[in-house]
XYZ file of C-alpha atoms in Angstrom:
355
model
C 106.193 154.034 196.799
C 109.876 154.010 195.801
C 111.665 157.331 195.567
C 111.875 159.097 192.197
C 115.642 158.412 191.817
C 115.070 154.676 192.230
C 112.309 154.723 189.609
C 114.637 156.387 187.162
C 117.289 153.716 187.777
C 114.816 150.894 187.300
C 113.501 152.481 184.102
C 117.026 152.806 182.734
C 117.842 149.157 183.524
C 114.636 147.932 181.860
C 115.251 150.003 178.735
C 118.818 148.756 178.420
C 117.717 145.152 178.928
C 115.066 145.380 176.214
C 117.516 147.047 173.829
C 120.117 144.336 174.436
C 117.625 141.668 173.448
C 116.936 143.238 170.074
C 120.365 144.741 169.375
C 122.458 143.077 166.648
C 125.431 140.846 167.458
C 128.925 142.213 167.071
C 130.024 139.894 164.265
C 127.514 138.098 162.079
C 124.336 139.607 163.487
C 125.495 143.095 162.627
C 124.140 142.735 159.093
C 121.668 140.069 157.921
C 123.371 140.054 154.519
C 126.613 138.838 156.100
C 124.742 135.984 157.785
C 123.270 135.040 154.392
C 126.717 135.040 152.761
C 128.303 132.852 155.428
C 125.353 130.467 155.460
C 125.293 130.252 151.666
C 129.034 129.531 151.470
C 128.794 126.908 154.204
C 125.834 125.123 152.546
C 127.725 124.989 149.237
C 130.798 123.499 150.905
C 128.716 120.921 152.755
C 126.882 119.881 149.577
C 130.149 118.875 147.847
C 130.945 115.374 149.159
C 133.726 114.621 146.694
C 135.386 116.472 143.846
C 137.484 115.614 140.779
C 139.286 118.275 138.730
C 141.549 118.456 135.698
C 143.538 121.682 135.775
C 145.858 123.430 133.347
C 148.019 126.237 134.748
C 150.322 128.844 133.280
C 152.683 130.910 135.425
C 154.452 134.062 134.274
C 157.372 135.425 136.309
C 158.357 139.070 136.133
C 161.790 140.723 136.446
C 161.033 141.460 140.093
C 160.600 137.735 140.752
C 164.335 137.014 140.647
C 165.261 140.125 142.619
C 162.748 139.394 145.361
C 163.729 135.751 145.881
C 167.433 136.391 145.420
C 167.381 138.853 148.328
C 164.985 136.939 150.589
C 166.359 133.381 150.458
C 169.639 131.584 150.985
C 169.071 129.199 148.111
C 171.309 129.133 145.008
C 168.865 131.525 143.367
C 170.595 134.277 145.370
C 173.356 134.583 142.751
C 171.012 134.209 139.795
C 170.084 136.941 137.369
C 166.570 137.620 136.058
C 167.545 136.150 132.679
C 168.385 132.792 134.282
C 164.784 132.267 135.406
C 162.232 130.452 133.348
C 159.662 133.114 132.505
C 156.653 130.982 131.585
C 155.820 127.656 133.210
C 152.930 125.461 132.074
C 151.690 122.515 134.135
C 148.809 120.043 134.183
C 147.255 118.591 137.316
C 144.586 116.226 138.527
C 143.005 117.004 141.876
C 140.621 114.782 143.826
C 139.136 115.542 147.229
C 136.945 113.795 149.759
C 137.386 115.869 152.875
C 139.651 115.660 154.733
C 141.506 113.512 152.199
C 142.909 114.856 148.923
C 145.422 113.926 146.230
C 147.233 116.124 143.732
C 149.067 114.681 140.709
C 151.159 116.522 138.119
C 151.647 115.218 134.575
C 154.138 115.910 131.820
C 152.995 116.696 128.235
C 152.979 112.956 127.473
C 150.652 112.198 130.384
C 153.292 110.590 132.634
C 153.058 111.289 136.373
C 155.795 113.696 137.475
C 154.811 114.111 141.098
C 152.045 113.129 143.464
C 151.017 114.354 146.900
C 148.424 112.492 148.979
C 146.901 113.518 152.299
C 144.882 110.750 153.957
C 143.594 112.923 156.789
C 146.444 112.236 159.221
C 149.670 111.788 157.225
C 151.093 113.414 154.132
C 152.779 111.234 151.499
C 154.719 112.688 148.600
C 156.581 111.436 145.549
C 158.538 113.590 143.125
C 159.969 112.010 139.989
C 163.740 112.331 139.687
C 164.106 113.853 143.155
C 164.271 111.033 145.742
C 165.174 113.442 148.556
C 161.725 114.998 148.349
C 159.841 111.691 148.524
C 158.542 110.703 151.949
C 155.789 108.718 153.633
C 153.774 109.025 156.833
C 154.680 112.616 157.564
C 152.240 113.411 160.420
C 150.239 116.593 159.963
C 147.255 117.941 161.882
C 145.978 119.688 158.773
C 147.243 120.167 155.250
C 146.270 122.343 152.334
C 147.167 121.447 148.755
C 149.146 123.976 146.693
C 147.019 126.790 145.284
C 146.863 125.348 141.776
C 143.090 124.918 141.788
C 140.823 127.917 141.738
C 138.428 127.151 144.580
C 141.232 126.780 147.123
C 142.857 130.075 146.234
C 139.447 131.769 146.422
C 138.338 130.197 149.695
C 141.588 129.782 151.643
C 143.439 132.955 152.623
C 146.803 132.646 154.375
C 146.017 129.089 155.408
C 142.572 129.845 156.868
C 139.113 129.324 155.428
C 137.384 132.495 154.215
C 134.337 131.725 156.366
C 136.529 131.779 159.477
C 137.949 135.171 158.488
C 134.424 136.559 158.084
C 133.214 135.134 161.394
C 136.197 136.525 163.287
C 136.080 139.995 161.704
C 135.037 142.688 164.173
C 133.513 144.879 161.468
C 132.564 144.072 157.876
C 131.454 146.613 155.303
C 128.908 145.281 152.776
C 127.738 146.613 149.434
C 125.470 144.848 146.940
C 125.009 145.485 143.216
C 123.823 143.708 140.079
C 126.139 142.835 137.205
C 125.089 140.859 134.093
C 122.024 139.571 135.906
C 124.004 138.297 138.912
C 123.917 139.672 142.443
C 127.425 140.502 143.644
C 128.090 141.143 147.328
C 131.238 143.120 148.131
C 132.753 142.614 151.590
C 135.651 144.545 153.095
C 137.237 144.107 156.507
C 140.629 144.084 158.206
C 142.549 142.456 161.017
C 144.469 144.986 163.119
C 148.135 144.467 163.929
C 148.601 142.452 167.131
C 152.035 141.989 168.712
C 154.278 140.729 165.893
C 151.385 140.049 163.498
C 150.931 142.741 160.816
C 147.658 144.352 159.791
C 145.859 142.582 156.941
C 143.154 144.176 154.793
C 140.628 142.140 152.794
C 138.254 142.820 149.895
C 136.003 139.938 148.844
C 133.295 139.775 146.167
C 130.773 136.913 146.365
C 128.332 135.892 143.631
C 125.127 134.970 145.470
C 123.480 133.900 142.209
C 126.204 131.256 141.647
C 126.043 129.311 144.914
C 127.828 132.070 146.827
C 131.143 131.452 145.113
C 133.815 134.092 145.771
C 134.693 135.630 142.403
C 137.283 138.124 143.606
C 139.596 138.060 146.606
C 142.150 140.767 147.388
C 144.221 141.025 150.535
C 147.090 143.273 151.581
C 149.695 142.835 154.289
C 150.494 146.230 155.764
C 154.020 147.209 156.828
C 154.865 149.094 160.016
C 154.818 152.395 158.103
C 151.120 151.900 157.311
C 151.748 151.223 153.616
C 150.987 147.916 151.859
C 154.013 145.628 151.849
C 152.434 142.995 149.594
C 149.126 142.295 147.872
C 147.454 139.261 146.299
C 144.633 139.590 143.764
C 142.579 136.535 142.731
C 139.719 136.717 140.241
C 137.449 134.057 138.727
C 135.843 134.138 135.284
C 133.473 131.754 133.537
C 131.637 128.739 134.904
C 131.568 124.968 134.507
C 128.120 123.401 134.823
C 128.469 120.100 136.690
C 124.754 119.362 136.839
C 125.052 119.665 140.609
C 126.145 123.298 140.751
C 128.339 125.815 138.977
C 132.103 125.727 139.382
C 134.600 128.516 138.529
C 136.309 127.850 135.211
C 139.227 130.306 135.030
C 141.119 131.741 138.000
C 143.870 134.359 137.799
C 146.148 135.009 140.752
C 148.606 137.918 140.821
C 151.141 138.687 143.557
C 152.614 142.114 144.205
C 155.530 142.955 146.476
C 157.264 146.140 147.531
C 160.723 146.359 145.974
C 163.280 144.341 147.935
C 166.058 146.653 146.729
C 164.384 149.897 147.771
C 162.065 149.433 150.747
C 161.282 153.154 150.764
C 159.489 152.757 147.445
C 155.774 152.607 148.264
C 154.725 151.161 144.888
C 154.165 147.411 144.638
C 155.812 145.420 141.863
C 154.219 142.455 140.106
C 156.069 139.285 141.134
C 154.187 136.653 139.169
C 150.763 135.737 137.824
C 149.181 132.285 137.610
C 146.217 131.415 135.400
C 144.425 128.159 136.302
C 141.816 126.687 133.969
C 139.566 123.850 135.135
C 139.141 121.724 131.994
C 137.131 118.925 133.638
C 135.098 118.828 136.846
C 132.927 116.173 138.499
C 131.131 116.373 141.847
C 129.651 113.711 144.114
C 130.473 110.832 141.777
C 132.168 108.694 144.433
C 135.892 108.270 145.176
C 137.400 105.019 146.470
C 139.886 104.792 149.336
C 142.587 103.578 146.934
C 142.798 107.059 145.443
C 144.408 108.294 148.657
C 147.036 105.534 148.923
C 150.355 106.581 147.427
C 152.379 103.823 145.735
C 155.973 104.783 145.054
C 157.241 103.862 141.577
C 160.221 101.502 141.124
C 163.723 102.861 141.876
C 162.336 105.503 144.250
C 164.186 106.257 147.480
C 161.941 107.688 150.185
C 161.981 108.439 153.896
C 159.364 106.917 156.200
C 158.782 109.421 159.009
C 156.880 106.972 161.222
C 159.748 104.463 161.235
C 162.547 107.002 160.711
C 164.094 104.846 158.004
C 164.894 105.107 154.314
C 163.480 102.660 151.810
C 164.138 101.907 148.166
C 161.535 100.482 145.805
C 162.941 97.743 143.605
C 162.079 97.059 139.990
C 159.591 94.440 141.214
C 157.772 97.016 143.330
C 158.983 95.582 146.641
C 160.355 97.917 149.312
C 163.813 97.310 150.771
C 165.726 99.042 153.546
C 168.137 101.652 152.201
C 171.181 103.174 153.892
C 171.948 106.595 152.400
C 175.554 107.600 151.815
C 176.597 110.251 154.340
C 177.043 113.657 152.791
C 180.622 114.769 152.409
C 182.204 111.312 152.688
C 183.347 111.340 149.069
C 185.163 114.622 149.544
C 186.782 113.335 152.750
C 188.071 110.220 150.971
C 189.490 112.272 148.112
C 191.205 114.606 150.577
C 192.695 111.646 152.433
C 193.952 110.093 149.193
C 195.475 113.401 148.100
C 197.297 113.784 151.437
C 198.704 110.250 151.192
C 199.825 110.851 147.611
C 201.469 114.159 148.560
C 203.273 112.519 151.501
C 204.608 109.755 149.248
C 205.858 112.294 146.700
C 207.637 114.334 149.389
C 209.186 111.193 150.869
C 210.507 110.009 147.514
C 211.837 113.491 146.660
C 213.726 113.790 149.956
C 215.090 110.261 149.603
C 216.352 111.036 146.094
C 218.050 114.295 147.138
C 219.576 112.811 150.283
């Protein structure tokens, strides 16, 4: 018969072992509702094989917009005044996606293509009308995210990472559920603590479980070293498009707030800009050909091919020809040289005349 102290130790070990088998996991197992949210979001993403969107956006810039960018960049905007900025910007886009490939095109009011960005899964190709220096081909990228002009990306991608990944990596998530207009809304809140040079980030996410677990509100704050929010982004979705396959958010509003760049001691956040994106047309799982992800540069476009490290120019016939760009500053050097020669000739003639 083992001594009483040994029995107590064995009993303690057995109890702890049994408890560990039935205890919840630290991340997703902590709350079954969180597991349902992540699983529901993942199933929705996996059910969308391809996507086509027509988007209309309107951006409004506040007075703080100019001040913030003037003091935080070295671009010419530094010397600009708030009145020199365009306050309201309206754009129209077409977005197509067949993961990992996607293409984003911007149109003018007449329907002409202004710019186009294509990611074929390995390389990023871009064309911008009227700006040949921003056109390039075969720019290698391990991953690429399109600009946040379409609602579902701004709702599901936070600071370059998928929302599901944020939820899976969170050490603790607070969950609250309530009904609103017949829909079940799940509110999630969590944070990432500051690590080394990375600041603390706080998140508040609301998911509509009735509508295919779409996020309908995303708020995140980046916390400064003084413990106060340094910036905040608020994204909300309203209305739905019925695709026959599932619902898709119709209207998305994104607002950015920043602590004053002129007075960092001011704890209040100022509105920088707000962007309203409306999805006017949406189609899912209708099939997208490979040609949609092949960028063809228009005639008279000068672009840089990163794989070959060469410049090319597209002729009027659509054929590509090697192009040698003019070195920057050579025109000014020639003018300076000509001026020096002219000045030397004038001085020589003047001295000869007075001699």
